[in-house]
Amino acid sequence: MDGRILTALLTIVLPAILIGVTIEYFSSNPLAILGLFVVIIGGTFWLLSYTDSF
């Protein structure tokens, strides 16, 4: 496994779980949801910054 499956899981499954948990437990605080989106976007750019070498 070269990390592609892990990266796909991190970019699809983890944000969905985090959004669900944030909405469930912190729905009264809209800043928590906005902060989560900032973290997700930052993590996406971080994952995209990796170079793929064969």
N, CA, C and O atoms as a printed pandas DataFrame, in Angstrom:
     atom_number atom_name residue_name chain_id  residue_number  x_coord  y_coord  z_coord
0              1         N          MET        A               1    0.850   -1.178    0.000
1              2        CA          MET        A               1    0.000    0.000    0.000
2              3         C          MET        A               1    0.890    1.234    0.000
3              4         O          MET        A               1    1.760    1.378    0.859
4              5         N          ASP        A               2    0.678    2.104   -0.941
5              6        CA          ASP        A               2    1.548    3.259   -1.085
6              7         C          ASP        A               2    0.946    4.543   -0.537
7              8         O          ASP        A               2    1.475    5.623   -0.798
8              9         N          GLY        A               3   -0.117    4.458    0.197
9             10        CA          GLY        A               3   -0.686    5.638    0.823
10            11         C          GLY        A               3   -1.867    6.235    0.104
11            12         O          GLY        A               3   -2.502    7.150    0.629
12            13         N          ARG        A               4   -2.184    5.753   -1.075
13            14        CA          ARG        A               4   -3.301    6.332   -1.826
14            15         C          ARG        A               4   -4.642    6.008   -1.182
15            16         O          ARG        A               4   -5.541    6.848   -1.154
16            17         N          ILE        A               5   -4.774    4.797   -0.666
17            18        CA          ILE        A               5   -6.030    4.419    0.002
18            19         C          ILE        A               5   -6.191    5.228    1.287
19            20         O          ILE        A               5   -7.279    5.722    1.583
20            21         N          LEU        A               6   -5.115    5.362    2.041
21            22        CA          LEU        A               6   -5.160    6.149    3.267
22            23         C          LEU        A               6   -5.505    7.610    2.968
23            24         O          LEU        A               6   -6.300    8.220    3.684
24            25         N          THR        A               7   -4.916    8.163    1.923
25            26        CA          THR        A               7   -5.205    9.540    1.546
26            27         C          THR        A               7   -6.655    9.694    1.117
27            28         O          THR        A               7   -7.296   10.685    1.468
28            29         N          ALA        A               8   -7.182    8.742    0.369
29            30        CA          ALA        A               8   -8.586    8.801   -0.048
30            31         C          ALA        A               8   -9.508    8.738    1.166
31            32         O          ALA        A               8  -10.500    9.464    1.233
32            33         N          LEU        A               9   -9.183    7.873    2.123
33            34        CA          LEU        A               9   -9.995    7.798    3.337
34            35         C          LEU        A               9   -9.918    9.087    4.145
35            36         O          LEU        A               9  -10.924    9.553    4.679
36            37         N          LEU        A              10   -8.727    9.658    4.232
37            38        CA          LEU        A              10   -8.580   10.897    4.987
38            39         C          LEU        A              10   -9.320   12.058    4.338
39            40         O          LEU        A              10   -9.815   12.943    5.035
40            41         N          THR        A              11   -9.399   12.065    3.016
41            42        CA          THR        A              11  -10.041   13.195    2.345
42            43         C          THR        A              11  -11.545   13.031    2.182
43            44         O          THR        A              11  -12.239   14.012    1.913
44            45         N          ILE        A              12  -12.064   11.820    2.336
45            46        CA          ILE        A              12  -13.506   11.602    2.134
46            47         C          ILE        A              12  -14.203   11.237    3.444
47            48         O          ILE        A              12  -15.186   11.872    3.826
48            49         N          VAL        A              13  -13.701   10.228    4.120
49            50        CA          VAL        A              13  -14.403    9.696    5.289
50            51         C          VAL        A              13  -14.196   10.571    6.525
51            52         O          VAL        A              13  -15.156   10.883    7.230
52            53         N          LEU        A              14  -12.973   10.962    6.786
53            54        CA          LEU        A              14  -12.689   11.734    7.990
54            55         C          LEU        A              14  -13.440   13.066    8.038
55            56         O          LEU        A              14  -14.021   13.376    9.079
56            57         N          PRO        A              15  -13.461   13.864    6.978
57            58        CA          PRO        A              15  -14.247   15.099    7.042
58            59         C          PRO        A              15  -15.740   14.857    7.272
59            60         O          PRO        A              15  -16.391   15.625    7.981
60            61         N          ALA        A              16  -16.276   13.812    6.684
61            62        CA          ALA        A              16  -17.700   13.522    6.884
62            63         C          ALA        A              16  -17.979   13.190    8.348
63            64         O          ALA        A              16  -18.981   13.636    8.907
64            65         N          ILE        A              17  -17.104   12.416    8.961
65            66        CA          ILE        A              17  -17.274   12.083   10.375
66            67         C          ILE        A              17  -17.130   13.337   11.239
67            68         O          ILE        A              17  -17.922   13.559   12.155
68            69         N          LEU        A              18  -16.122   14.149   10.944
69            70        CA          LEU        A              18  -15.904   15.364   11.727
70            71         C          LEU        A              18  -17.063   16.341   11.606
71            72         O          LEU        A              18  -17.454   16.961   12.594
72            73         N          ILE        A              19  -17.615   16.484   10.411
73            74        CA          ILE        A              19  -18.761   17.373   10.230
74            75         C          ILE        A              19  -19.958   16.855   11.027
75            76         O          ILE        A              19  -20.645   17.633   11.690
76            77         N          GLY        A              20  -20.209   15.557   10.968
77            78        CA          GLY        A              20  -21.320   14.981   11.718
78            79         C          GLY        A              20  -21.179   15.173   13.216
79            80         O          GLY        A              20  -22.140   15.540   13.892
80            81         N          VAL        A              21  -19.978   14.926   13.741
81            82        CA          VAL        A              21  -19.741   15.090   15.177
82            83         C          VAL        A              21  -19.860   16.562   15.574
83            84         O          VAL        A              21  -20.440   16.880   16.613
84            85         N          THR        A              22  -19.319   17.449   14.762
85            86        CA          THR        A              22  -19.389   18.877   15.079
86            87         C          THR        A              22  -20.815   19.383   15.073
87            88         O          THR        A              22  -21.205   20.146   15.957
88            89         N          ILE        A              23  -21.592   18.976   14.102
89            90        CA          ILE        A              23  -22.985   19.416   14.043
90            91         C          ILE        A              23  -23.782   18.830   15.205
91            92         O          ILE        A              23  -24.645   19.503   15.769
92            93         N          GLU        A              24  -23.496   17.584   15.563
93            94        CA          GLU        A              24  -24.241   16.934   16.647
94            95         C          GLU        A              24  -23.954   17.577   18.006
95            96         O          GLU        A              24  -24.878   17.863   18.768
96            97         N          TYR        A              25  -22.682   17.803   18.302
97            98        CA          TYR        A              25  -22.323   18.252   19.647
98            99         C          TYR        A              25  -22.144   19.763   19.783
99           100         O          TYR        A              25  -22.298   20.309   20.875
100          101         N          PHE        A              26  -21.819   20.445   18.674
101          102        CA          PHE        A              26  -21.531   21.872   18.764
102          103         C          PHE        A              26  -22.436   22.697   17.866
103          104         O          PHE        A              26  -22.026   23.751   17.380
104          105         N          SER        A              27  -23.652   22.238   17.637
105          106        CA          SER        A              27  -24.540   22.942   16.707
106          107         C          SER        A              27  -24.961   24.314   17.233
107          108         O          SER        A              27  -25.373   25.172   16.452
108          109         N          SER        A              28  -24.863   24.529   18.529
109          110        CA          SER        A              28  -25.213   25.831   19.077
110          111         C          SER        A              28  -24.096   26.857   18.874
111          112         O          SER        A              28  -24.304   28.049   19.104
112          113         N          ASN        A              29  -22.922   26.410   18.448
113          114        CA          ASN        A              29  -21.790   27.302   18.242
114          115         C          ASN        A              29  -21.390   27.287   16.762
115          116         O          ASN        A              29  -20.658   26.397   16.329
116          117         N          PRO        A              30  -21.867   28.265   15.986
117          118        CA          PRO        A              30  -21.538   28.268   14.557
118          119         C          PRO        A              30  -20.054   28.481   14.281
119          120         O          PRO        A              30  -19.568   28.107   13.214
120          121         N          LEU        A              31  -19.326   29.075   15.224
121          122        CA          LEU        A              31  -17.889   29.251   15.021
122          123         C          LEU        A              31  -17.151   27.916   15.017
123          124         O          LEU        A              31  -16.118   27.786   14.361
124          125         N          ALA        A              32  -17.667   26.926   15.738
125          126        CA          ALA        A              32  -17.042   25.601   15.727
126          127         C          ALA        A              32  -17.165   24.965   14.346
127          128         O          ALA        A              32  -16.229   24.328   13.863
128          129         N          ILE        A              33  -18.321   25.140   13.717
129          130        CA          ILE        A              33  -18.522   24.574   12.377
130          131         C          ILE        A              33  -17.651   25.305   11.361
131          132         O          ILE        A              33  -17.036   24.668   10.506
132          133         N          LEU        A              34  -17.592   26.628   11.441
133          134        CA          LEU        A              34  -16.730   27.386   10.530
134          135         C          LEU        A              34  -15.256   27.034   10.755
135          136         O          LEU        A              34  -14.487   26.918    9.800
136          137         N          GLY        A              35  -14.872   26.868   12.016
137          138        CA          GLY        A              35  -13.494   26.472   12.309
138          139         C          GLY        A              35  -13.159   25.108   11.737
139          140         O          GLY        A              35  -12.052   24.891   11.244
140          141         N          LEU        A              36  -14.115   24.188   11.803
141          142        CA          LEU        A              36  -13.899   22.863   11.233
142          143         C          LEU        A              36  -13.693   22.942    9.728
143          144         O          LEU        A              36  -12.821   22.265    9.182
144          145         N          PHE        A              37  -14.493   23.765    9.054
145          146        CA          PHE        A              37  -14.318   23.910    7.610
146          147         C          PHE        A              37  -12.947   24.497    7.271
147          148         O          PHE        A              37  -12.339   24.112    6.273
148          149         N          VAL        A              38  -12.467   25.409    8.082
149          150        CA          VAL        A              38  -11.127   25.964    7.865
150          151         C          VAL        A              38  -10.073   24.873    8.022
151          152         O          VAL        A              38   -9.134   24.797    7.229
152          153         N          VAL        A              39  -10.225   24.036    9.034
153          154        CA          VAL        A              39   -9.275   22.932    9.246
154          155         C          VAL        A              39   -9.332   21.945    8.083
155          156         O          VAL        A              39   -8.291   21.471    7.627
156          157         N          ILE        A              40  -10.531   21.630    7.600
157          158        CA          ILE        A              40  -10.673   20.694    6.482
158          159         C          ILE        A              40  -10.020   21.267    5.222
159          160         O          ILE        A              40   -9.307   20.555    4.515
160          161         N          ILE        A              41  -10.256   22.528    4.943
161          162        CA          ILE        A              41   -9.661   23.149    3.756
162          163         C          ILE        A              41   -8.141   23.195    3.890
163          164         O          ILE        A              41   -7.426   22.902    2.932
164          165         N          GLY        A              42   -7.646   23.557    5.066
165          166        CA          GLY        A              42   -6.193   23.565    5.287
166          167         C          GLY        A              42   -5.585   22.183    5.136
167          168         O          GLY        A              42   -4.517   22.038    4.542
168          169         N          GLY        A              43   -6.258   21.158    5.668
169          170        CA          GLY        A              43   -5.772   19.788    5.521
170          171         C          GLY        A              43   -5.774   19.322    4.083
171          172         O          GLY        A              43   -4.890   18.577    3.660
172          173         N          THR        A              44   -6.769   19.762    3.330
173          174        CA          THR        A              44   -6.823   19.409    1.907
174          175         C          THR        A              44   -5.640   19.993    1.159
175          176         O          THR        A              44   -5.006   19.303    0.361
176          177         N          PHE        A              45   -5.338   21.261    1.413
177          178        CA          PHE        A              45   -4.177   21.866    0.759
178          179         C          PHE        A              45   -2.884   21.202    1.211
179          180         O          PHE        A              45   -1.949   21.069    0.421
180          181         N          TRP        A              46   -2.820   20.783    2.470
181          182        CA          TRP        A              46   -1.632   20.101    2.966
182          183         C          TRP        A              46   -1.450   18.765    2.255
183          184         O          TRP        A              46   -0.336   18.424    1.858
184          185         N          LEU        A              47   -2.545   17.998    2.089
185          186        CA          LEU        A              47   -2.450   16.722    1.383
186          187         C          LEU        A              47   -2.106   16.916   -0.089
187          188         O          LEU        A              47   -1.381   16.106   -0.667
188          189         N          LEU        A              48   -2.615   17.973   -0.695
189          190        CA          LEU        A              48   -2.317   18.227   -2.099
190          191         C          LEU        A              48   -0.883   18.697   -2.324
191          192         O          LEU        A              48   -0.389   18.644   -3.451
192          193         N          SER        A              49   -0.212   19.151   -1.278
193          194        CA          SER        A              49    1.144   19.657   -1.438
194          195         C          SER        A              49    2.189   18.543   -1.569
195          196         O          SER        A              49    3.335   18.810   -1.929
196          197         N          TYR        A              50    1.799   17.299   -1.278
197          198        CA          TYR        A              50    2.732   16.191   -1.410
198          199         C          TYR        A              50    3.052   15.936   -2.881
199          200         O          TYR        A              50    2.175   16.003   -3.743
200          201         N          THR        A              51    4.302   15.648   -3.144
201          202        CA          THR        A              51    4.684   15.257   -4.492
202          203         C          THR        A              51    4.640   13.737   -4.598
203          204         O          THR        A              51    5.018   13.029   -3.665
204          205         N          ASP        A              52    4.187   13.257   -5.718
205          206        CA          ASP        A              52    4.079   11.804   -5.921
206          207         C          ASP        A              52    5.268   11.345   -6.735
207          208         O          ASP        A              52    5.453   11.801   -7.863
208          209         N          SER        A              53    6.076   10.457   -6.193
209          210        CA          SER        A              53    7.240    9.948   -6.913
210          211         C          SER        A              53    7.090    8.457   -7.120
211          212         O          SER        A              53    6.650    7.732   -6.227
212          213         N          PHE        A              54    7.451    8.021   -8.275
213          214        CA          PHE        A              54    7.348    6.598   -8.621
214          215         C          PHE        A              54    8.709    5.966   -8.689
215          216         O          PHE        A              54    8.822    4.772   -8.967
